[in-house]
XYZ file of C-alpha atoms in Angstrom:
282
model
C 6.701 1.490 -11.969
C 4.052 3.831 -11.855
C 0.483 1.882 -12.316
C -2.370 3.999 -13.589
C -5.991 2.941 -15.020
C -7.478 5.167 -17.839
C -11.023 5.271 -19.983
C -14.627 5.703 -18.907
C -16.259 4.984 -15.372
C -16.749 1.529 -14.680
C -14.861 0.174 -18.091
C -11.261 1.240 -17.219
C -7.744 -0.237 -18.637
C -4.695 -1.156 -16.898
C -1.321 0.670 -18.299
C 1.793 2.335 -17.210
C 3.531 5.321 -16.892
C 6.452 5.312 -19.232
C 9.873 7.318 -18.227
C 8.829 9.588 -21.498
C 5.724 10.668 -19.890
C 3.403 9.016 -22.377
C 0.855 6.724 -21.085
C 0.948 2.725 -22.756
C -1.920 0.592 -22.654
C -1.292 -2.604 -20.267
C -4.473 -4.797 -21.106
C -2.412 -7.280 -23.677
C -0.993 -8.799 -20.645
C -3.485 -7.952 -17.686
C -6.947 -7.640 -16.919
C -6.716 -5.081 -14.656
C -4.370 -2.898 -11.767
C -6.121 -5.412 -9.100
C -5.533 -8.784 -6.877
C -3.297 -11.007 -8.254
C -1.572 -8.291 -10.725
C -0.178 -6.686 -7.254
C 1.540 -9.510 -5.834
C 5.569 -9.703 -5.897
C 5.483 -12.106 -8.799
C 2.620 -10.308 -10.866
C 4.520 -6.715 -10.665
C 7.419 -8.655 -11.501
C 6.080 -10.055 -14.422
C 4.892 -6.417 -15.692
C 8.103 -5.109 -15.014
C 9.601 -7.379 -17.389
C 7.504 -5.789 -20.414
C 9.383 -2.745 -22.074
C 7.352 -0.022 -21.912
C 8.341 0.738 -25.625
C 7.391 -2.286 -26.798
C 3.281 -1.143 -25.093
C 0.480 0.756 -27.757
C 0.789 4.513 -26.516
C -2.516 6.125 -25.076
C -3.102 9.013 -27.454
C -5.277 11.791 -26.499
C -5.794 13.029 -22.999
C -7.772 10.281 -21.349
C -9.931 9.936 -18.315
C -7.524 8.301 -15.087
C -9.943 5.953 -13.154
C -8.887 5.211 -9.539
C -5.444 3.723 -9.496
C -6.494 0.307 -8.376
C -9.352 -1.890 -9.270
C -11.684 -4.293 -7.578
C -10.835 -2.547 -4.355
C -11.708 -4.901 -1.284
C -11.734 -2.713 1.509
C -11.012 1.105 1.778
C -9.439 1.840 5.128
C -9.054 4.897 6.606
C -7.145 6.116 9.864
C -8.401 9.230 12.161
C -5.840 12.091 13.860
C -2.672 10.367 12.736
C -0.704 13.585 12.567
C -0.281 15.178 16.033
C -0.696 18.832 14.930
C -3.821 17.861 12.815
C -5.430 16.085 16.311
C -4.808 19.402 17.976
C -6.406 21.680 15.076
C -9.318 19.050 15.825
C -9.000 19.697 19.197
C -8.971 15.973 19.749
C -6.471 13.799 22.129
C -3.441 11.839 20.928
C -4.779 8.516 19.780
C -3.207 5.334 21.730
C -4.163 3.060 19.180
C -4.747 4.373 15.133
C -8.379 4.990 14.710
C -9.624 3.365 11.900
C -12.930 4.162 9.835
C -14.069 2.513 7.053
C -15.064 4.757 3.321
C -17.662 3.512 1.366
C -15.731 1.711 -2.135
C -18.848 3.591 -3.905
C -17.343 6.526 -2.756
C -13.805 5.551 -5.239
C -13.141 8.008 -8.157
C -10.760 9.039 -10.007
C -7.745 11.613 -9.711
C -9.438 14.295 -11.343
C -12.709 13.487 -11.464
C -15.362 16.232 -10.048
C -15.854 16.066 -6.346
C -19.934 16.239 -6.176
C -21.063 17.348 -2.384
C -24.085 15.649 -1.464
C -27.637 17.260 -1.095
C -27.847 19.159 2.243
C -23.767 19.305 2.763
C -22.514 22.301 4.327
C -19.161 21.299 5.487
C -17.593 19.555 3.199
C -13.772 19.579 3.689
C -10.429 18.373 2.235
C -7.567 15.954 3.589
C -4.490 14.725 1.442
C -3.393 11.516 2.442
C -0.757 8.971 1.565
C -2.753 5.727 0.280
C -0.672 2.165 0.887
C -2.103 -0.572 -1.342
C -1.693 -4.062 0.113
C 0.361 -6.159 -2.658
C -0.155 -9.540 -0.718
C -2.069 -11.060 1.843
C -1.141 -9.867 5.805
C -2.400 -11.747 8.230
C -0.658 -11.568 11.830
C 2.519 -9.680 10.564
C 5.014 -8.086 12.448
C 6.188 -4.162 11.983
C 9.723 -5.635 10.660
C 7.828 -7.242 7.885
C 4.790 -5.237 7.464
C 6.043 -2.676 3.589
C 6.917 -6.206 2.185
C 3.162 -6.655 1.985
C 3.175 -3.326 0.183
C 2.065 -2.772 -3.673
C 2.980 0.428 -3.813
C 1.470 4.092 -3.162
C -0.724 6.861 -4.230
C -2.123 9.782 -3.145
C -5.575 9.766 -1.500
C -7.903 12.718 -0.713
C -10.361 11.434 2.073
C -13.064 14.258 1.363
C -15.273 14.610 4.217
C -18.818 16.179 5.136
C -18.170 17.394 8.535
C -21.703 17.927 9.565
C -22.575 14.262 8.644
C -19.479 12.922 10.271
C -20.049 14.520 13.532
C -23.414 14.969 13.865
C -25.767 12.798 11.620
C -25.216 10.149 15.004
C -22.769 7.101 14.662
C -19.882 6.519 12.840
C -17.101 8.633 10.568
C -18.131 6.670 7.747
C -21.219 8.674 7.445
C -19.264 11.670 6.603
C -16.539 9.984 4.636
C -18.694 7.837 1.971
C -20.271 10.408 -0.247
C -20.057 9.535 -3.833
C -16.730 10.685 -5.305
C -15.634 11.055 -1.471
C -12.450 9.257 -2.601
C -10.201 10.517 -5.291
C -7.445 8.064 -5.197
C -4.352 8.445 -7.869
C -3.503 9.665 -10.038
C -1.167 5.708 -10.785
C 0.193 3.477 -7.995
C 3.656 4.034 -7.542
C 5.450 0.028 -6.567
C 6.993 0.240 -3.150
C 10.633 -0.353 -5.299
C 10.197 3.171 -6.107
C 9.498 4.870 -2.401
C 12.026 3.738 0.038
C 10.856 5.168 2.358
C 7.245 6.005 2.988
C 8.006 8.047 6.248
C 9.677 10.856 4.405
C 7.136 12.016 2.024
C 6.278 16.020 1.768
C 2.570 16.929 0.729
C 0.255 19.587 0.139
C -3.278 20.896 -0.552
C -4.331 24.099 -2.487
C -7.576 24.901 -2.881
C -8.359 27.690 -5.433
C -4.531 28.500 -5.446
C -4.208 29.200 -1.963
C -1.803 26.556 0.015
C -3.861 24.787 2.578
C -2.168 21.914 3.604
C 1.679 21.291 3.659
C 2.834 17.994 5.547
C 5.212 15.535 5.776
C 4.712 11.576 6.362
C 7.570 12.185 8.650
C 5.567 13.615 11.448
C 2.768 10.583 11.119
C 2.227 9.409 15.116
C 1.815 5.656 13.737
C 3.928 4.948 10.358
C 2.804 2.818 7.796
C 4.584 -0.294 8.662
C 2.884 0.423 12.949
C -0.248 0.575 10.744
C -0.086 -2.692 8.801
C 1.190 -4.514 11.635
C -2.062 -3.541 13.892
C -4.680 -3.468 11.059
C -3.449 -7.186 10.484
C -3.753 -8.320 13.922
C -7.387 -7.498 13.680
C -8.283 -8.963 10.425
C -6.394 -10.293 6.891
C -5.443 -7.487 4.602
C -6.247 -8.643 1.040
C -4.688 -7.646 -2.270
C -6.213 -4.191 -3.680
C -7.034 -3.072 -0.063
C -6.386 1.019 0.428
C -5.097 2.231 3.186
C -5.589 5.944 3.633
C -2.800 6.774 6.665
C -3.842 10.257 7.677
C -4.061 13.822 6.966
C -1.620 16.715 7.888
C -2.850 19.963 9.893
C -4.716 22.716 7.202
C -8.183 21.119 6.931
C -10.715 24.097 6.515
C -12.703 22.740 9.875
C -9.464 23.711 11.239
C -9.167 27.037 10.096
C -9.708 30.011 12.898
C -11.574 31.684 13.913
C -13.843 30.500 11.433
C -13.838 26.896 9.646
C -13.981 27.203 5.438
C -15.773 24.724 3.636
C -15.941 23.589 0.169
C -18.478 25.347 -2.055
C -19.299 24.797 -5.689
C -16.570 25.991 -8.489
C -13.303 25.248 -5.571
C -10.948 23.801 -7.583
C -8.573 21.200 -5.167
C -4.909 20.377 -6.362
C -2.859 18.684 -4.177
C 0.164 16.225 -4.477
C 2.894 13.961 -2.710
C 6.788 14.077 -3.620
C 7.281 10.952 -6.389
C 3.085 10.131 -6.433
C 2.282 12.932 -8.723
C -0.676 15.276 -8.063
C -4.626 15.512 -8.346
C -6.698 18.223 -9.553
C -10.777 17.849 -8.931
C -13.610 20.520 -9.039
C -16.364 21.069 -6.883
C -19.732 20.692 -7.468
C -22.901 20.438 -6.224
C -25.285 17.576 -6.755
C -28.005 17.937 -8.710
């Protein structure tokens, strides 16, 4: 199934992607694409409504984020080897892991707004994992059966604040609108396997970014199984895995940054795609 949310910011409605393209309106029979609704037995249960049977969305309506009620929005540093070295940073031994803001959480193609005083603000695609059920302890064997499903993630970034505002990533990660996240969650039944996933970035038609989750130094399931040793992973958590080499504070000799009017589009085989323009703030 592919899982979407639609309508204004802040009053979003669960439905579904049907196999006809249109989009049907899920909130006869949940509350919302969050917690209990992403369990084994709750996607079961919407998997056992025909899609026909669903009121069709007409018009072209706003996508929210994906997922609702998010609990925590993890994100992991360098996990693509050629990316670290466009960094110029070492080979992690362990994935890094940085927290983003859940303020920062918008939609697919919602405008991405750079803060006051940005300079650097910069792209990453990512492949998002949200956690279906709670992990606690689990091993790498069993780690994707605590999966939802998937979605594509961009973890925008303000370099300048992440590297030099003193502290953490986070800084430089939690902007508003930092984190498009969608465009619907796509249930684990429907990516086999989350290691073989190609992906790009354009921004303003020029291809940025081209990856593949294949070439990820820690996979999803290494990440689960880690991330859960530390702490429980709860229904509705993200998990941003990672971003391929192309990031414009890559680029040489000289980095490129965002500036008002870019227009990002990027996508992930089987997740669908994203489209978001830049602004400034006001």
């Amino acid at each position: 199934m592919k899982l979407l949310r639609f309508g204004e910011v802040g009053a979003e409605k669960p439905g579904l992607l049907a196999s006809d393209g249109t989009l049907r309106d899920l909130s006869g029979y949940v509350a919302d694409i969050s917690g209990a609704a992403l369990s084994d037995a709750g996607l079961e249960q919407l998997r056992a409504i025909d899609p026909d049977s669903l009121p069709v969305v007409e018009g072209n309506p706003r996508l929210g984020p994906c997922v609702g009620s998010v609990g925590k929005y993890l994100c992991i540093g360098l996990n693509y080897s050629d990316h670290a070295a466009e960094a110029g940073l070492p080979i992690p031994e362990h994935p890094i892991l940085f927290m983003k803001a859940n303020s920062a959480i918008s939609g697919p193609n919602d405008d991405v707004v750079m803060p006051r005083g940005s300079t650097k603000t910069d792209w990453e695609i990512e492949l998002g994992v949200v956690i279906g059920t709670r992990a606690k302890y689990v091993s790498e064997a069993d780690a994707l059966s605590h999966v939802a499903g998937y979605c594509i993630a961009n973890d925008v970034s303000e370099r300048d604040f992440q590297m030099h505002l003193t502290g953490q990533w986070t800084k430089g990660k939690s902007c508003d609108t930092f984190g498009p996240t969608g465009p619907w969650l796509v249930t684990r039944d429907e990516v086999p396997e989350p290691q073989a996933l190609s992906m790009y970035l354009d921004v303003n038609g020029q291809r940025m970014q081209t990856g593949n989750t294949s070439t990820m130094i820690f996979s999803v399931a290494q990440i689960i199984s880690h991330l859960s040793q530390l702490f429980t992973l709860h229904p509705g958590d993200v998990i941003s895995t990672g971003t391929p080499p192309g990031v414009g504070m890559g680029i040489k000799p000289q980095p490129i940054y965002l500036k008002a009017g870019d227009v990002m589009e990027l996508g992930i085989d089987g997740l669908g795609q994203q489209c978001q323009v830049v602004r400034a703030d006001d």
